Amino acid sequence: MLPVKKFELLAASAIALIATVPAAAQTAPAPAPAAAPQGAQDDNTSSDNDIVITATKRAQTLQDTPISVAVATAAQIERSQVRDLIDLQTLVPSLKVGQLQSSANTNFIIRGFGNGANNIGIEPSVAVFIDGVYRSRSSAQIGDLPNIQRVEVLRGPQSTLFGKNASAGVISIVTEVPKFEFGGSAEASYGNYNAVVLKADITGPITKTVAFSLAGNYNKRDGYANYVNLGIKGNNRNRYGVRAQLLFEPSSDFKIRLIGDYDRIDEICCTVANLFAGPTAAAIKAPPINGQINSNQRFSYNSYANFPSVTKIDNYGFSGQIDYAVTNQLALTSISSYRRVKTYTNADSDFTSADLIGSNQLTTKVDTYTQELRLASSFDGPFNFLIGGFYFKEDIQSDGSLTFGNNFKAYANALSGGAYSGNETLIRALAGLPASTPATAFGAAGQGRFEHYKYADNAYSIFGQVDLEPVKGLTFTAGFNYTNDRKAVRTNDSTTDVFSGIDLVQVGYNYAVTPVAFGGLGLPDANARAFAGSASNPFLGLRPLQFLPPFLNYPNAVENGKTHDDNLSYTLRVAYKFNRNINAYASYATGFKASSFNLSFDSRPFASTFIPGSPFQSPAPAASPIRTAGLAVNNLTAGTRYAGPEKAQVYEVGLKGNFEGFGINIAVFKQILKGFQSNVFQGTGFVLANAEQESTKGVEMDATMSPTKNLQFTASLTYLDPKYDKFTGGSSFNPATNTVVPTNLTGATPSGISKFSVAVGGTYTVPFGDAQAVIFHVDFAHDSAFKIAQGLPYKASPESLNASIAFQVIKGLELSVWGRNLSEPKYNPVIFPGVAQSGTLSAYPSPPRTYGLDARFKF
């Protein structure tokens, strides 16, 4: 933890750094681009050569925007061969992007805060917008986008202007607007792993008042991972998309922009490495299963499965933006959208060649409607305002199943020493069940859980912001956002796993009261109950094999399946423009994220409504609303149905300097998140809970330097000092057993967060001839070592070295060679417990080196 005095000293040093810039530079006639990470000079600049962004929902230069923003322009993305948002993190150190168990599960984290990828019911804490349209789920965010103009990463809570799910930050992707002159581009790239990337776009006028653009992209690559026993490649790329736009602009005061897009992903992803093979590995490898595991190979791309893990995503939508100048000082903007994303995944989640899991399928359909309306002023005087409203409606249908494979029964027998099947007849008789059939026998192939969820979310926001400039250069800002959010969920889950539905305490009780002459113990009732709930009950040793217990559906007589949250977020800020070169600001802002439902079989009633236990134990479980209502099912436990809201606050001071040949942005902050929605995998499912409070102190710096016209350097640094201020309901690994156990994490450092993240880069252009040039580019990103998982000793230190050499052959035509991840570091970004394999640790391996050739033509 950074002591307060050192933290203040670091902030003071940052301010002093700007103050020491030579005064002569302040009279420079043409300031350079400020604090843009990586890459050559941007083509989309205003007359004073500053990048224009819309982070505050107004067009402002990056220099004049009084919040912490990182911008990646189209030129920078091209030079670094950034293919998608996962690659973007190498340009923005504060942004981390995690690819999890499928292409549909991608997690965005800013300043160490973020969640939402592993459960369709959990909305992300980092909001993603594409051309002003909110993309609510990661499966709708990760496709390749053609014709990008820029990507803005807004760091810290942004709920005042962006609503309920921006408690950690915002990623805003802006694409090119159709133009009234013909133009376009085409790009073809070929790389290792037979990677083929094709992109093309064209734009031009249809009439004097209507312009169009059409863009498409295709990205296909062989997998770099191997399913050894299947002879199939994994972690491939197979995706494409199209995007069409119309711009109707009858006058300078009125325009309508219509956008329609469709993209598809059909991939085998994601390969899992075996970090540590636990005691269950012997049962998998031994006869009669004879399974294969690539044991203890944490960085290997070789794995085993009885079927490949697939992901299919269809994502499409329509949006319309209307901009109308009511007067020359009032502008009205309306953005309407409809989106649908359909996702199908099927994963062999035991990650072995054994047929333990026959299938693990999930199909989701998400329909999202949004409407934003805002009015902004541009008065010449000291007062300006922005006011607006936002409506959000989302409907989700999610249907899944997990079934046992042909080897599951043999696996359960191996783990129980044969007791699983050997005692089946006795257990059935004591539980009052009929004799088994092939379909109802314990662990029969095809038995499993079957899940059906319907989710509805209706929310609206009213937001506004006022800027007051009492004296030239000094601006006071106050903003607010009132959000009202209502969710309703209906479940229809079931299980056909006969064994998991048996109350083994009841079995022990019936065994204890059965007369000795009939094979029992002949105990009186009180003694039998004490026996049934104790370790003396031999049947309780089989409890770990009850993987899929009955599910209590809701809404029911006790649980209504609804949440209702409302919140007032606000921003207070003062900004001062010392001169055209130096700006400073200080702000306090709050953020909000509404409650999130656990749309999975791991959803459990809250402890306030249910006290677990068997009615055959002694003492019997105390009365609780669910038991009193007669709703209790065998082996039901308490947990959570949903996590409550997240509420963020941030204290931030920033300084922005823009000089001839040099630009620098610095932000120093303390960010606090109350009620962080933690989603922890525990080996057979996810547990959703709120951390009472997590905080981070940090510093962000972005700098550019151009010693000569043809040479640009960039540098970005992020320092984070995170801590769980209070998290009594946390969990961590027990390092002795590699199993997840409840843990009070108060005072602990959250896993997965680097203390220091650095990105540096350089671009050098060597012109020759009339329009020819050679452009050399290199960038390097590095994260200091961080703890991968709570309680385990393993650490990771990701890095990425990327480079390209481009040849401008003639005007518009560029040929290049490129490489990404050239140093090919080995690390595991995520570690998790082996599925139904106690003591086993699984992990995702880091990506390999990629390289190739690229041809790009612009006209």
PDB file of N, CA and C in Angstrom, residues 426 430-431 504-534 536-539 616:
ATOM      1  N   LEU A 426     -29.326 -50.320  -1.890  1.00  0.00           N
ATOM      2  CA  LEU A 426     -29.612 -50.015  -0.494  1.00  0.00           C
ATOM      3  C   LEU A 426     -30.060 -48.573  -0.332  1.00  0.00           C
ATOM      4  N   LEU A 430     -33.657 -47.202   1.143  1.00  0.00           N
ATOM      5  CA  LEU A 430     -33.741 -46.366   2.334  1.00  0.00           C
ATOM      6  C   LEU A 430     -34.324 -44.986   2.019  1.00  0.00           C
ATOM      7  N   ALA A 431     -34.183 -44.558   0.755  1.00  0.00           N
ATOM      8  CA  ALA A 431     -34.739 -43.265   0.355  1.00  0.00           C
ATOM      9  C   ALA A 431     -36.169 -43.395  -0.156  1.00  0.00           C
ATOM     10  N   LEU A 504     -29.235 -37.681   1.939  1.00  0.00           N
ATOM     11  CA  LEU A 504     -28.422 -38.741   2.540  1.00  0.00           C
ATOM     12  C   LEU A 504     -28.530 -38.752   4.065  1.00  0.00           C
ATOM     13  N   VAL A 505     -28.950 -37.636   4.650  1.00  0.00           N
ATOM     14  CA  VAL A 505     -29.234 -37.635   6.091  1.00  0.00           C
ATOM     15  C   VAL A 505     -30.459 -38.512   6.358  1.00  0.00           C
ATOM     16  N   GLN A 506     -31.475 -38.371   5.514  1.00  0.00           N
ATOM     17  CA  GLN A 506     -32.663 -39.221   5.649  1.00  0.00           C
ATOM     18  C   GLN A 506     -32.307 -40.692   5.446  1.00  0.00           C
ATOM     19  N   VAL A 507     -31.423 -40.971   4.485  1.00  0.00           N
ATOM     20  CA  VAL A 507     -30.989 -42.352   4.251  1.00  0.00           C
ATOM     21  C   VAL A 507     -30.312 -42.904   5.512  1.00  0.00           C
ATOM     22  N   GLY A 508     -29.438 -42.076   6.119  1.00  0.00           N
ATOM     23  CA  GLY A 508     -28.775 -42.509   7.345  1.00  0.00           C
ATOM     24  C   GLY A 508     -29.747 -42.721   8.489  1.00  0.00           C
ATOM     25  N   TYR A 509     -30.757 -41.845   8.578  1.00  0.00           N
ATOM     26  CA  TYR A 509     -31.777 -41.995   9.621  1.00  0.00           C
ATOM     27  C   TYR A 509     -32.559 -43.299   9.433  1.00  0.00           C
ATOM     28  N   ASN A 510     -33.006 -43.546   8.217  1.00  0.00           N
ATOM     29  CA  ASN A 510     -33.776 -44.770   7.961  1.00  0.00           C
ATOM     30  C   ASN A 510     -32.936 -46.025   8.216  1.00  0.00           C
ATOM     31  N   TYR A 511     -31.650 -45.931   7.897  1.00  0.00           N
ATOM     32  CA  TYR A 511     -30.753 -47.054   8.173  1.00  0.00           C
ATOM     33  C   TYR A 511     -30.624 -47.262   9.682  1.00  0.00           C
ATOM     34  N   ALA A 512     -30.561 -46.144  10.432  1.00  0.00           N
ATOM     35  CA  ALA A 512     -30.370 -46.242  11.882  1.00  0.00           C
ATOM     36  C   ALA A 512     -31.595 -46.795  12.593  1.00  0.00           C
ATOM     37  N   VAL A 513     -32.807 -46.457  12.120  1.00  0.00           N
ATOM     38  CA  VAL A 513     -34.016 -46.924  12.819  1.00  0.00           C
ATOM     39  C   VAL A 513     -34.463 -48.316  12.349  1.00  0.00           C
ATOM     40  N   THR A 514     -33.882 -48.775  11.249  1.00  0.00           N
ATOM     41  CA  THR A 514     -34.242 -50.114  10.766  1.00  0.00           C
ATOM     42  C   THR A 514     -33.774 -51.158  11.783  1.00  0.00           C
ATOM     43  N   PRO A 515     -34.627 -52.087  12.138  1.00  0.00           N
ATOM     44  CA  PRO A 515     -34.232 -53.123  13.114  1.00  0.00           C
ATOM     45  C   PRO A 515     -32.995 -53.883  12.669  1.00  0.00           C
ATOM     46  N   VAL A 516     -32.260 -54.349  13.645  1.00  0.00           N
ATOM     47  CA  VAL A 516     -31.026 -55.094  13.362  1.00  0.00           C
ATOM     48  C   VAL A 516     -31.329 -56.330  12.523  1.00  0.00           C
ATOM     49  N   ALA A 517     -32.451 -56.966  12.799  1.00  0.00           N
ATOM     50  CA  ALA A 517     -32.816 -58.190  12.068  1.00  0.00           C
ATOM     51  C   ALA A 517     -32.961 -57.940  10.575  1.00  0.00           C
ATOM     52  N   PHE A 518     -33.212 -56.651  10.200  1.00  0.00           N
ATOM     53  CA  PHE A 518     -33.379 -56.324   8.778  1.00  0.00           C
ATOM     54  C   PHE A 518     -32.174 -55.553   8.235  1.00  0.00           C
ATOM     55  N   GLY A 519     -31.058 -55.644   8.942  1.00  0.00           N
ATOM     56  CA  GLY A 519     -29.824 -55.041   8.457  1.00  0.00           C
ATOM     57  C   GLY A 519     -29.552 -53.641   8.938  1.00  0.00           C
ATOM     58  N   GLY A 520     -30.392 -53.081   9.802  1.00  0.00           N
ATOM     59  CA  GLY A 520     -30.178 -51.733  10.294  1.00  0.00           C
ATOM     60  C   GLY A 520     -29.508 -51.721  11.654  1.00  0.00           C
ATOM     61  N   LEU A 521     -29.598 -50.563  12.344  1.00  0.00           N
ATOM     62  CA  LEU A 521     -28.963 -50.410  13.650  1.00  0.00           C
ATOM     63  C   LEU A 521     -29.963 -50.511  14.790  1.00  0.00           C
ATOM     64  N   GLY A 522     -31.242 -50.388  14.500  1.00  0.00           N
ATOM     65  CA  GLY A 522     -32.272 -50.517  15.524  1.00  0.00           C
ATOM     66  C   GLY A 522     -32.201 -49.438  16.590  1.00  0.00           C
ATOM     67  N   LEU A 523     -31.830 -48.185  16.214  1.00  0.00           N
ATOM     68  CA  LEU A 523     -31.706 -47.106  17.195  1.00  0.00           C
ATOM     69  C   LEU A 523     -33.047 -46.410  17.402  1.00  0.00           C
ATOM     70  N   PRO A 524     -33.275 -45.874  18.621  1.00  0.00           N
ATOM     71  CA  PRO A 524     -34.478 -45.066  18.842  1.00  0.00           C
ATOM     72  C   PRO A 524     -34.381 -43.761  18.054  1.00  0.00           C
ATOM     73  N   ASP A 525     -35.511 -43.074  17.934  1.00  0.00           N
ATOM     74  CA  ASP A 525     -35.607 -41.897  17.057  1.00  0.00           C
ATOM     75  C   ASP A 525     -34.547 -40.842  17.373  1.00  0.00           C
ATOM     76  N   ALA A 526     -34.422 -40.450  18.628  1.00  0.00           N
ATOM     77  CA  ALA A 526     -33.477 -39.377  18.983  1.00  0.00           C
ATOM     78  C   ALA A 526     -32.054 -39.767  18.628  1.00  0.00           C
ATOM     79  N   ASN A 527     -31.662 -40.999  18.939  1.00  0.00           N
ATOM     80  CA  ASN A 527     -30.309 -41.462  18.627  1.00  0.00           C
ATOM     81  C   ASN A 527     -30.094 -41.575  17.112  1.00  0.00           C
ATOM     82  N   ALA A 528     -31.144 -42.007  16.417  1.00  0.00           N
ATOM     83  CA  ALA A 528     -31.038 -42.144  14.964  1.00  0.00           C
ATOM     84  C   ALA A 528     -30.819 -40.782  14.300  1.00  0.00           C
ATOM     85  N   ARG A 529     -31.494 -39.744  14.804  1.00  0.00           N
ATOM     86  CA  ARG A 529     -31.326 -38.406  14.229  1.00  0.00           C
ATOM     87  C   ARG A 529     -29.910 -37.875  14.488  1.00  0.00           C
ATOM     88  N   ALA A 530     -29.410 -38.129  15.692  1.00  0.00           N
ATOM     89  CA  ALA A 530     -28.041 -37.702  16.005  1.00  0.00           C
ATOM     90  C   ALA A 530     -27.038 -38.427  15.106  1.00  0.00           C
ATOM     91  N   PHE A 531     -27.278 -39.715  14.889  1.00  0.00           N
ATOM     92  CA  PHE A 531     -26.409 -40.516  14.024  1.00  0.00           C
ATOM     93  C   PHE A 531     -26.470 -40.010  12.573  1.00  0.00           C
ATOM     94  N   ALA A 532     -27.656 -39.723  12.086  1.00  0.00           N
ATOM     95  CA  ALA A 532     -27.850 -39.373  10.683  1.00  0.00           C
ATOM     96  C   ALA A 532     -27.118 -38.088  10.294  1.00  0.00           C
ATOM     97  N   GLY A 533     -27.029 -37.138  11.207  1.00  0.00           N
ATOM     98  CA  GLY A 533     -26.387 -35.875  10.882  1.00  0.00           C
ATOM     99  C   GLY A 533     -24.931 -35.803  11.255  1.00  0.00           C
ATOM    100  N   SER A 534     -24.367 -36.914  11.731  1.00  0.00           N
ATOM    101  CA  SER A 534     -22.970 -36.910  12.188  1.00  0.00           C
ATOM    102  C   SER A 534     -22.062 -37.606  11.190  1.00  0.00           C
ATOM    103  N   SER A 536     -20.643 -40.214  11.644  1.00  0.00           N
ATOM    104  CA  SER A 536     -20.829 -41.665  11.741  1.00  0.00           C
ATOM    105  C   SER A 536     -21.706 -42.207  10.614  1.00  0.00           C
ATOM    106  N   ASN A 537     -22.489 -41.331  10.011  1.00  0.00           N
ATOM    107  CA  ASN A 537     -23.359 -41.749   8.907  1.00  0.00           C
ATOM    108  C   ASN A 537     -22.499 -42.045   7.681  1.00  0.00           C
ATOM    109  N   PRO A 538     -22.370 -43.319   7.295  1.00  0.00           N
ATOM    110  CA  PRO A 538     -21.451 -43.669   6.200  1.00  0.00           C
ATOM    111  C   PRO A 538     -21.897 -43.107   4.852  1.00  0.00           C
ATOM    112  N   PHE A 539     -23.167 -42.789   4.710  1.00  0.00           N
ATOM    113  CA  PHE A 539     -23.676 -42.325   3.420  1.00  0.00           C
ATOM    114  C   PHE A 539     -23.292 -40.868   3.133  1.00  0.00           C
ATOM    115  N   PHE A 616     -34.347 -34.570   9.100  1.00  0.00           N
ATOM    116  CA  PHE A 616     -34.035 -35.812   9.804  1.00  0.00           C
ATOM    117  C   PHE A 616     -32.802 -35.690  10.689  1.00  0.00           C
TER     118      PHE A 616
END
